[in-house]
mmCIF file of C-alpha atoms and ligand atoms in Angstrom:
data_model
loop_
_atom_site.group_PDB
_atom_site.id
_atom_site.type_symbol
_atom_site.label_atom_id
_atom_site.label_comp_id
_atom_site.label_asym_id
_atom_site.label_seq_id
_atom_site.Cartn_x
_atom_site.Cartn_y
_atom_site.Cartn_z
ATOM 1 C CA MET A 116 52.535 48.185 138.745
ATOM 2 C CA HIS A 117 55.495 47.665 136.445
ATOM 3 C CA ARG A 118 53.756 47.498 133.081
ATOM 4 C CA LEU A 119 54.760 49.944 130.390
ATOM 5 C CA ASN A 120 51.494 51.065 128.859
ATOM 6 C CA SER A 121 51.960 54.418 127.135
ATOM 7 C CA PHE A 122 54.406 55.934 124.682
ATOM 8 C CA LEU A 123 55.546 59.524 124.189
ATOM 9 C CA LYS A 124 57.490 59.753 120.925
ATOM 10 C CA LEU A 125 59.401 62.997 120.482
ATOM 11 C CA GLU A 126 61.730 64.311 117.826
ATOM 12 C CA LYS A 127 64.485 66.218 119.577
ATOM 13 C CA VAL A 128 65.037 66.599 123.331
ATOM 14 C CA GLU A 129 67.899 67.407 125.659
ATOM 15 C CA SER A 130 67.681 63.986 127.314
ATOM 16 C CA THR A 131 64.806 61.487 127.427
ATOM 17 C CA ASN A 132 65.781 60.792 131.056
ATOM 18 C CA ASP A 133 64.924 64.415 131.898
ATOM 19 C CA ILE A 134 61.515 64.181 130.193
ATOM 20 C CA ALA A 135 60.916 60.899 132.012
ATOM 21 C CA LYS A 136 61.841 62.490 135.347
ATOM 22 C CA GLU A 137 59.426 65.414 134.776
ATOM 23 C CA SER A 138 56.660 62.937 133.884
ATOM 24 C CA GLY A 139 57.426 60.916 136.999
ATOM 25 C CA LEU A 140 57.218 64.019 139.186
ATOM 26 C CA ARG A 141 53.735 64.668 137.688
ATOM 27 C CA GLY A 142 52.754 61.168 138.828
ATOM 28 C CA GLU A 143 52.987 59.281 135.542
ATOM 29 C CA ARG A 144 54.023 55.619 135.669
ATOM 30 C CA GLY A 145 54.417 52.998 132.954
ATOM 31 C CA LEU A 146 55.484 55.594 130.385
ATOM 32 C CA VAL A 147 58.069 55.109 127.623
ATOM 33 C CA VAL A 148 59.624 58.359 126.333
ATOM 34 C CA SER A 149 61.642 58.139 123.120
ATOM 35 C CA ALA A 150 63.332 60.672 120.873
ATOM 36 C CA LEU A 151 65.033 60.624 117.488
ATOM 37 C CA TYR A 152 67.829 62.923 118.701
ATOM 38 C CA GLN A 153 69.150 64.122 122.051
ATOM 39 C CA ASN A 154 71.096 67.364 122.360
ATOM 40 C CA ALA A 155 72.446 66.452 125.773
ATOM 41 C CA GLY A 156 72.286 62.665 126.044
ATOM 42 C CA ARG A 157 73.780 61.550 129.341
ATOM 43 C CA GLY A 158 75.804 58.456 130.163
ATOM 44 C CA ARG A 159 76.811 57.036 133.522
ATOM 45 C CA ASN A 160 79.077 59.067 135.822
ATOM 46 C CA GLY A 161 78.546 62.351 134.002
ATOM 47 C CA ARG A 162 79.727 61.038 130.666
ATOM 48 C CA GLU A 163 78.134 62.169 127.410
ATOM 49 C CA TRP A 164 76.003 59.824 125.273
ATOM 50 C CA ILE A 165 76.308 60.949 121.672
ATOM 51 C CA SER A 166 72.782 60.790 120.257
ATOM 52 C CA SER A 167 72.838 61.397 116.529
ATOM 53 C CA GLY A 168 69.994 60.327 114.239
ATOM 54 C CA GLY A 169 69.443 56.619 113.729
ATOM 55 C CA GLY A 170 70.021 55.458 117.306
ATOM 56 C CA LEU A 171 67.265 54.339 119.670
ATOM 57 C CA TYR A 172 66.999 56.619 122.702
ATOM 58 C CA LEU A 173 64.323 55.865 125.274
ATOM 59 C CA SER A 174 63.574 56.203 128.960
ATOM 60 C CA ILE A 175 60.951 54.521 131.085
ATOM 61 C CA VAL A 176 59.194 55.825 134.201
ATOM 62 C CA ILE A 177 58.127 53.137 136.641
ATOM 63 C CA GLU A 178 57.376 52.479 140.294
ATOM 64 C CA LYS A 179 60.470 51.829 142.429
ATOM 65 C CA THR A 180 61.898 48.542 141.143
ATOM 66 C CA ASP A 181 64.624 46.387 142.639
ATOM 67 C CA LEU A 182 67.572 45.321 140.442
ATOM 68 C CA LEU A 183 66.525 47.780 137.719
ATOM 69 C CA PRO A 184 69.965 48.049 136.030
ATOM 70 C CA PHE A 185 70.060 44.259 135.677
ATOM 71 C CA ARG A 186 66.454 43.929 134.495
ATOM 72 C CA THR A 187 66.944 46.533 131.763
ATOM 73 C CA ALA A 188 70.274 45.045 130.640
ATOM 74 C CA LEU A 189 68.674 41.592 130.336
ATOM 75 C CA ALA A 190 65.773 43.054 128.344
ATOM 76 C CA VAL A 191 68.102 44.777 125.875
ATOM 77 C CA SER A 192 70.456 41.813 125.634
ATOM 78 C CA GLU A 193 67.537 39.511 124.805
ATOM 79 C CA ILE A 194 66.450 41.786 121.965
ATOM 80 C CA ILE A 195 69.988 42.055 120.562
ATOM 81 C CA ASP A 196 70.234 38.254 120.646
ATOM 82 C CA GLY A 197 66.905 38.072 118.809
ATOM 83 C CA PHE A 198 68.514 39.938 115.920
ATOM 84 C CA LEU A 199 72.038 38.520 116.004
ATOM 85 C CA GLY A 200 71.625 35.030 117.449
ATOM 86 C CA SER A 201 71.209 33.453 120.841
ATOM 87 C CA GLY A 202 74.035 34.210 123.271
ATOM 88 C CA ILE A 203 75.781 36.708 120.950
ATOM 89 C CA SER A 204 75.396 39.660 123.309
ATOM 90 C CA LYS A 205 77.008 39.802 126.729
ATOM 91 C CA ILE A 206 76.526 42.156 129.642
ATOM 92 C CA LYS A 207 79.447 43.982 131.190
ATOM 93 C CA TRP A 208 78.686 44.734 134.831
ATOM 94 C CA PRO A 209 76.530 46.552 135.639
ATOM 95 C CA ASN A 210 74.596 47.240 132.455
ATOM 96 C CA ASP A 211 76.588 47.739 129.280
ATOM 97 C CA VAL A 212 75.506 45.403 126.495
ATOM 98 C CA LEU A 213 78.364 44.216 124.281
ATOM 99 C CA VAL A 214 78.640 42.345 121.009
ATOM 100 C CA ARG A 215 82.045 40.798 120.211
ATOM 101 C CA GLY A 216 83.420 42.867 123.096
ATOM 102 C CA LYS A 217 82.142 46.152 121.627
ATOM 103 C CA LYS A 218 79.473 48.280 123.270
ATOM 104 C CA ILE A 219 76.128 48.290 121.488
ATOM 105 C CA SER A 220 73.945 49.677 124.291
ATOM 106 C CA GLY A 221 74.302 51.733 127.465
ATOM 107 C CA ILE A 222 71.814 52.183 130.287
ATOM 108 C CA LEU A 223 71.445 54.997 132.812
ATOM 109 C CA CYS A 224 69.192 54.256 135.809
ATOM 110 C CA GLU A 225 68.181 57.097 138.116
ATOM 111 C CA GLY A 226 66.166 56.759 141.313
ATOM 112 C CA PHE A 227 63.803 59.400 142.705
ATOM 113 C CA MET A 228 61.653 59.569 145.842
ATOM 114 C CA ASN A 229 58.877 57.243 144.687
ATOM 115 C CA PHE A 230 59.692 56.279 141.118
ATOM 116 C CA ASP A 231 62.590 55.131 138.979
ATOM 117 C CA VAL A 232 63.791 56.096 135.519
ATOM 118 C CA ALA A 233 65.820 53.818 133.252
ATOM 119 C CA GLY A 234 67.297 55.352 130.103
ATOM 120 C CA ILE A 235 68.448 53.093 127.295
ATOM 121 C CA GLY A 236 70.571 54.006 124.306
ATOM 122 C CA ILE A 237 71.056 51.430 121.542
ATOM 123 C CA ASN A 238 73.334 51.971 118.560
ATOM 124 C CA VAL A 239 71.143 50.985 115.626
ATOM 125 C CA ASN A 240 71.446 52.862 112.293
ATOM 126 C CA ASN A 241 73.565 55.700 113.691
ATOM 127 C CA GLU A 242 77.170 56.122 112.679
ATOM 128 C CA VAL A 243 79.497 54.698 115.302
ATOM 129 C CA THR A 244 83.058 55.934 115.152
ATOM 130 C CA LEU A 245 84.545 54.677 118.415
ATOM 131 C CA GLU A 246 86.692 51.573 117.989
ATOM 132 C CA CYS A 247 85.182 50.098 121.166
ATOM 133 C CA ALA A 248 81.568 50.388 119.940
ATOM 134 C CA THR A 249 79.336 48.738 117.365
ATOM 135 C CA SER A 250 75.729 49.030 116.159
ATOM 136 C CA LEU A 251 72.922 46.673 115.288
ATOM 137 C CA GLY A 252 72.886 48.028 111.724
ATOM 138 C CA ARG A 253 76.589 47.370 111.304
ATOM 139 C CA GLU A 254 76.348 43.848 112.723
ATOM 140 C CA LEU A 255 73.440 43.020 110.387
ATOM 141 C CA ASP A 256 74.614 45.098 107.435
ATOM 142 C CA ARG A 257 71.141 46.632 107.078
ATOM 143 C CA ASN A 258 69.003 49.319 108.660
ATOM 144 C CA ILE A 259 66.416 48.499 111.324
ATOM 145 C CA ASP A 260 63.026 50.220 111.717
ATOM 146 C CA LEU A 261 63.271 52.193 114.977
ATOM 147 C CA ASN A 262 59.529 52.020 115.706
ATOM 148 C CA ASP A 263 59.507 48.234 115.408
ATOM 149 C CA LEU A 264 62.599 48.036 117.589
ATOM 150 C CA LEU A 265 61.010 50.291 120.217
ATOM 151 C CA SER A 266 57.966 47.984 120.409
ATOM 152 C CA VAL A 267 60.020 44.839 120.903
ATOM 153 C CA VAL A 268 62.269 46.518 123.476
ATOM 154 C CA ALA A 269 59.174 47.631 125.430
ATOM 155 C CA GLY A 270 57.820 44.065 125.271
ATOM 156 C CA SER A 271 61.072 42.661 126.590
ATOM 157 C CA LEU A 272 61.172 45.282 129.344
ATOM 158 C CA ASN A 273 57.655 44.280 130.394
ATOM 159 C CA LYS A 274 58.857 40.702 130.711
ATOM 160 C CA TRP A 275 62.026 41.474 132.697
ATOM 161 C CA LEU A 276 60.530 44.182 134.936
ATOM 162 C CA THR A 277 58.315 41.520 136.515
ATOM 163 C CA HIS A 278 60.670 38.544 136.267
ATOM 164 C CA ASP A 279 61.313 36.912 139.634
ATOM 165 C CA ASP A 280 64.657 35.241 138.958
ATOM 166 C CA VAL A 281 66.653 38.097 137.497
ATOM 167 C CA LEU A 282 69.995 37.401 139.139
ATOM 168 C CA THR A 283 70.214 33.790 137.936
ATOM 169 C CA TYR A 284 69.793 34.917 134.327
ATOM 170 C CA TYR A 285 71.962 37.981 134.823
ATOM 171 C CA ARG A 286 74.828 35.892 136.167
ATOM 172 C CA LYS A 287 74.717 33.670 133.053
ATOM 173 C CA LYS A 288 74.739 36.665 130.697
ATOM 174 C CA CYS A 289 77.296 38.782 132.509
ATOM 175 C CA ALA A 290 80.785 38.447 131.008
ATOM 176 C CA THR A 291 82.309 40.110 134.085
ATOM 177 C CA MET A 292 81.570 37.196 136.421
ATOM 178 C CA GLY A 293 84.659 35.128 137.215
ATOM 179 C CA ARG A 294 86.967 37.551 135.389
ATOM 180 C CA ARG A 295 89.939 39.389 136.861
ATOM 181 C CA VAL A 296 88.904 43.036 136.901
ATOM 182 C CA ARG A 297 89.958 46.450 138.120
ATOM 183 C CA VAL A 298 87.026 48.514 139.384
ATOM 184 C CA LEU A 299 87.382 52.279 139.523
ATOM 185 C CA LEU A 300 85.258 53.708 142.331
ATOM 186 C CA SER A 301 84.578 57.282 143.348
ATOM 187 C CA THR A 302 86.728 56.513 146.398
ATOM 188 C CA GLY A 303 89.614 54.585 144.811
ATOM 189 C CA GLU A 304 89.981 51.247 143.066
ATOM 190 C CA VAL A 305 89.910 47.512 143.766
ATOM 191 C CA SER A 306 91.228 44.548 141.773
ATOM 192 C CA GLY A 307 90.442 40.851 141.860
ATOM 193 C CA ILE A 308 88.192 38.118 140.523
ATOM 194 C CA ALA A 309 84.620 39.378 140.135
ATOM 195 C CA ASP A 310 81.614 37.668 141.680
ATOM 196 C CA MET A 311 78.170 38.921 142.643
ATOM 197 C CA ASP A 312 76.139 38.519 145.829
ATOM 198 C CA GLU A 313 72.425 37.759 146.160
ATOM 199 C CA LYS A 314 71.575 41.469 146.253
ATOM 200 C CA GLY A 315 73.423 42.210 143.010
ATOM 201 C CA PHE A 316 76.497 43.803 144.593
ATOM 202 C CA LEU A 317 79.753 43.150 142.750
ATOM 203 C CA LEU A 318 82.190 41.260 144.978
ATOM 204 C CA VAL A 319 85.858 42.061 144.365
ATOM 205 C CA ASP A 320 88.702 41.523 146.801
ATOM 206 C CA GLY A 321 86.372 41.210 149.799
ATOM 207 C CA ARG A 322 84.403 44.362 148.942
ATOM 208 C CA ALA A 323 80.724 44.527 148.012
ATOM 209 C CA ILE A 324 80.344 47.276 145.406
ATOM 210 C CA SER A 325 77.053 48.858 144.359
ATOM 211 C CA VAL A 326 76.140 49.862 140.816
ATOM 212 C CA TYR A 327 76.021 53.478 141.886
ATOM 213 C CA GLU A 328 79.570 53.709 143.257
ATOM 214 C CA THR A 329 81.122 52.038 140.195
ATOM 215 C CA MET A 330 82.811 54.470 137.836
ATOM 216 C CA ARG A 331 84.329 51.920 135.462
ATOM 217 C CA VAL A 332 85.159 48.227 135.260
ATOM 218 C CA GLU A 333 88.298 47.262 133.334
ATOM 219 C CA LYS A 334 90.041 44.001 132.520
ATOM 220 C CA ASP A 335 93.004 43.634 134.861
HETATM 221 C C1 BTN B 483 76.161 54.709 129.572
HETATM 222 O O1 BTN B 483 76.550 53.751 128.911
HETATM 223 O O2 BTN B 483 76.966 55.452 130.146
HETATM 224 C C2 BTN B 483 74.685 54.990 129.683
HETATM 225 C C3 BTN B 483 74.122 55.600 128.439
HETATM 226 C C4 BTN B 483 72.635 55.866 128.529
HETATM 227 C C5 BTN B 483 72.112 56.597 127.312
HETATM 228 C C6 BTN B 483 70.612 56.696 127.305
HETATM 229 S S1 BTN B 483 69.997 57.321 125.769
HETATM 230 C C7 BTN B 483 68.423 57.511 126.455
HETATM 231 C C8 BTN B 483 68.603 58.032 127.858
HETATM 232 N N1 BTN B 483 68.733 59.477 127.862
HETATM 233 C C9 BTN B 483 69.935 59.873 128.265
HETATM 234 O O3 BTN B 483 70.303 61.063 128.356
HETATM 235 N N2 BTN B 483 70.698 58.830 128.556
HETATM 236 C C10 BTN B 483 69.980 57.591 128.373
#
């Protein structure tokens, strides 16, 4: 059962992924946890996700789901395109969502024994200072209602969590495919033209790389 059917809206938390994990351990499924602020927002590979007011911070708790990083990235990308125009957002493998090459959303998927958590951060009305990042508010030059945005993101997630042709759509949306890249792994690095196999592994220089061993993907 992959339908999101309940919402827990909080003000300030350490990390919505942690609340989602605790809910999952209690047996909850189909839950969306959101917060206005996170004191300890987490990014991929131990990085920090700055979570000041005005951003959208949410995590979902669902049954084990294949290709979750790709499903969530497609869901977010579709919503960003809904605001900015079809095809404006691109996905950087595995699940950063970019607009004009700048990061607008990051996703942190975590797997547990019998459930998964996907945490999504979207820069919306929050101040973004990094040169390599942008926000929906900045792109549109107006503020967005976070509650409305949360509803449409949940709707898009419901669509993509049950979609049966994820990789075809992902491949079209992913700016990394066919590019020369350098992939930093926990065990070293590989360079070459990026492709993807039918299981969603990144193929570079004869190696099949999983989402979870990828530290960073750079242009080479
Ligand atoms: C990344 O780009 O490195 C992933 C960022 C993920 C941030 C979101 S915000 C909601 C959820 N809670 C967290 O602590 N992290 C994710």
